[in-house]
Short mmCIF file of C-alpha atoms in Angstrom, two decimals:
data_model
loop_
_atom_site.label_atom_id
_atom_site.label_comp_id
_atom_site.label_asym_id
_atom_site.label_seq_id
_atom_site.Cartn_x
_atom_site.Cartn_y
_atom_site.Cartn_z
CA UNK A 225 -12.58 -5.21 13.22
CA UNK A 226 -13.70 -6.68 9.95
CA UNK A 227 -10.71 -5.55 7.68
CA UNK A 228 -8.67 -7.38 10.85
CA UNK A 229 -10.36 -10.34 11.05
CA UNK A 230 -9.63 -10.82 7.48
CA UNK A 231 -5.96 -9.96 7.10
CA UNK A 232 -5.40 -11.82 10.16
CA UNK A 233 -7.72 -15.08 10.43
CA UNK A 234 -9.03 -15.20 6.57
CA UNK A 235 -10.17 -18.56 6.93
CA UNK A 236 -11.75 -18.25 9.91
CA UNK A 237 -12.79 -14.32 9.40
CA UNK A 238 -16.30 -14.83 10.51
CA UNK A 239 -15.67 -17.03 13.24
CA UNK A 240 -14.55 -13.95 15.47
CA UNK A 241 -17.63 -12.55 15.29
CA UNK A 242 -19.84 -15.19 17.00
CA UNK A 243 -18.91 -13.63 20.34
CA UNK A 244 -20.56 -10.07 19.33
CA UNK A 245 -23.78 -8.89 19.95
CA UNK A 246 -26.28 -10.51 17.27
CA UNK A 247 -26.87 -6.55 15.17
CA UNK A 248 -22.65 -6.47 15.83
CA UNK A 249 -21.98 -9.35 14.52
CA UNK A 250 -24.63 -8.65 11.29
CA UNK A 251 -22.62 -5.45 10.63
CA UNK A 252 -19.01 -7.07 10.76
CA UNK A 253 -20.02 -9.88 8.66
CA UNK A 254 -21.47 -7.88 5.83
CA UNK A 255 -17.99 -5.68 6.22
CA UNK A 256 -15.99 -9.04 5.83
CA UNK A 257 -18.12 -9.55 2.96
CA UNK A 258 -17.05 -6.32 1.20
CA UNK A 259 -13.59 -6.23 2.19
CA UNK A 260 -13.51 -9.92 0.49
CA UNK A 261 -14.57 -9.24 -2.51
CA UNK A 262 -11.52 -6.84 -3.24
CA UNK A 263 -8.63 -7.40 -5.35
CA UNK A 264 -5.41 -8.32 -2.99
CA UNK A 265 -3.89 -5.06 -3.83
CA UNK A 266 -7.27 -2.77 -2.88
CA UNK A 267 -7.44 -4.77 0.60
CA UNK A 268 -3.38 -4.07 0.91
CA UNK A 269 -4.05 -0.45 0.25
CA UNK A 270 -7.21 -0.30 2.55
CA UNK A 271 -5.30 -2.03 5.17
CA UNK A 272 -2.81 1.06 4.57
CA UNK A 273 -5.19 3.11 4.86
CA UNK A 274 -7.01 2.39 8.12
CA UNK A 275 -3.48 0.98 9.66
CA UNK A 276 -0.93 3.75 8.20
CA UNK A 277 2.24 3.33 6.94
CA UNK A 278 4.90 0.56 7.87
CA UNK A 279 7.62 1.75 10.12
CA UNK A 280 10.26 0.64 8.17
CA UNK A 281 8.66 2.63 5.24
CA UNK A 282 11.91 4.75 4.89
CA UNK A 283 14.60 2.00 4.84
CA UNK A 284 12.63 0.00 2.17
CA UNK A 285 11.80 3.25 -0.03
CA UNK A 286 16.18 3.85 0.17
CA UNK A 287 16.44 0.05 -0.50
CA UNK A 288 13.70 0.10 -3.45
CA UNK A 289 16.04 3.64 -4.82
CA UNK A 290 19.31 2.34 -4.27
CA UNK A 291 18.75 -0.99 -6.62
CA UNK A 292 16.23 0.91 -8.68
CA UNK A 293 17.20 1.65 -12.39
CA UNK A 294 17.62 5.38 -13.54
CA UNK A 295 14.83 5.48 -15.45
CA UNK A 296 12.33 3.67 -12.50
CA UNK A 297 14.15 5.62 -9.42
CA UNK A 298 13.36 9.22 -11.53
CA UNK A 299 9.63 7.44 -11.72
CA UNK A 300 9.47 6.58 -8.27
CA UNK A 301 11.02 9.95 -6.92
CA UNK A 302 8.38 11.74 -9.06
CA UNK A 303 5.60 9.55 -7.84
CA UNK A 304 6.64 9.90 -3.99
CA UNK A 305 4.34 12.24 -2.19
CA UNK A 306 6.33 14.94 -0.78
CA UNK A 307 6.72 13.73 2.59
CA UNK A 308 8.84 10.35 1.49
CA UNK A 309 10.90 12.89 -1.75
CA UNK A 310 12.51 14.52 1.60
CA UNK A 311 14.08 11.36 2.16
CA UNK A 312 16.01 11.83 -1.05
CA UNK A 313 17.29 15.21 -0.85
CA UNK A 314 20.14 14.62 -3.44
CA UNK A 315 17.26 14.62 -6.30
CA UNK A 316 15.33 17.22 -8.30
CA UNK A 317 11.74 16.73 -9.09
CA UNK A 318 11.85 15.94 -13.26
CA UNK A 319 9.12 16.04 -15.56
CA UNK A 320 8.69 12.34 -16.82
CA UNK A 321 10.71 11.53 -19.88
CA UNK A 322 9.97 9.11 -22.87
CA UNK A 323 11.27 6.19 -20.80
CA UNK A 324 8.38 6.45 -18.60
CA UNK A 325 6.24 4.27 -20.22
CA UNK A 326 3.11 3.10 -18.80
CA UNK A 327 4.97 -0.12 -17.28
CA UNK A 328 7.68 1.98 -15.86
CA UNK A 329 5.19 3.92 -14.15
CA UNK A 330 3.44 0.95 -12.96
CA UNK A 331 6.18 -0.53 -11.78
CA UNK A 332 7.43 2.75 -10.03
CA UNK A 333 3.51 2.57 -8.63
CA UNK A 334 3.91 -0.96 -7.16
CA UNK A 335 7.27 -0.53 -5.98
CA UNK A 336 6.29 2.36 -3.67
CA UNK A 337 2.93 0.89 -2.62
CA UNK A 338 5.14 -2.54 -1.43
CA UNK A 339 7.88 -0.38 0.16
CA UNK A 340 5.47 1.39 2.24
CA UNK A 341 2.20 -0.85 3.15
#
């Protein structure tokens, strides 16, 4: 309920809880707390956690591939656990070349966590 409040009424977060039960509402605020002091991206990925995947996770992952350079779509295909790679069934797993540098994989990284959360 927290990590909702939050991604839903951020400003006004702890307001929901004044309806709860006093211990309820104790709890919930000290989760709001937490989830607050997170970097944007480890709330996004929490929220992907506890909510799952977008439904339109597949039709961003081909959009992301389709206007992806070489280089990044090998990254991102490599990077792709293997539930999403059988959306691509016209590539072969690689080993990661010299072009994969450390922003290449970060970008791939990004670019996958965006497409599907």
């Amino acid at each position: 309920m927290a990590l909702v409040a939050l991604v839903w009424g951020r400003e006004r977060a702890a307001e929901l809880f004044e309806g709860l039960r006093e211990s309820d509402a104790v709890r919930a605020r000290g989760y709001l707390a937490g989830f607050a002091a997170l970097s944007s991206a480890r709330r996004q990925a929490r929220v992907a956690v506890e909510f799952g995947v977008r439904p339109d996770a597949a039709a961003r992952l081909r959009g992301v591939m389709e206007t992806a350079p070489e280089a990044l779509r090998r990254e991102i295909f490599r990077r792709l656990p293997p539930y999403h790679r059988s959306l691509f069934p016209s590539l072969q797993l690689e080993r990661s070349g010299p072009e994969a540098t450390e922003q290449v994989c970060a970008l791939a990284e990004r670019l996958i966590r965006e497409a599907t959360r």
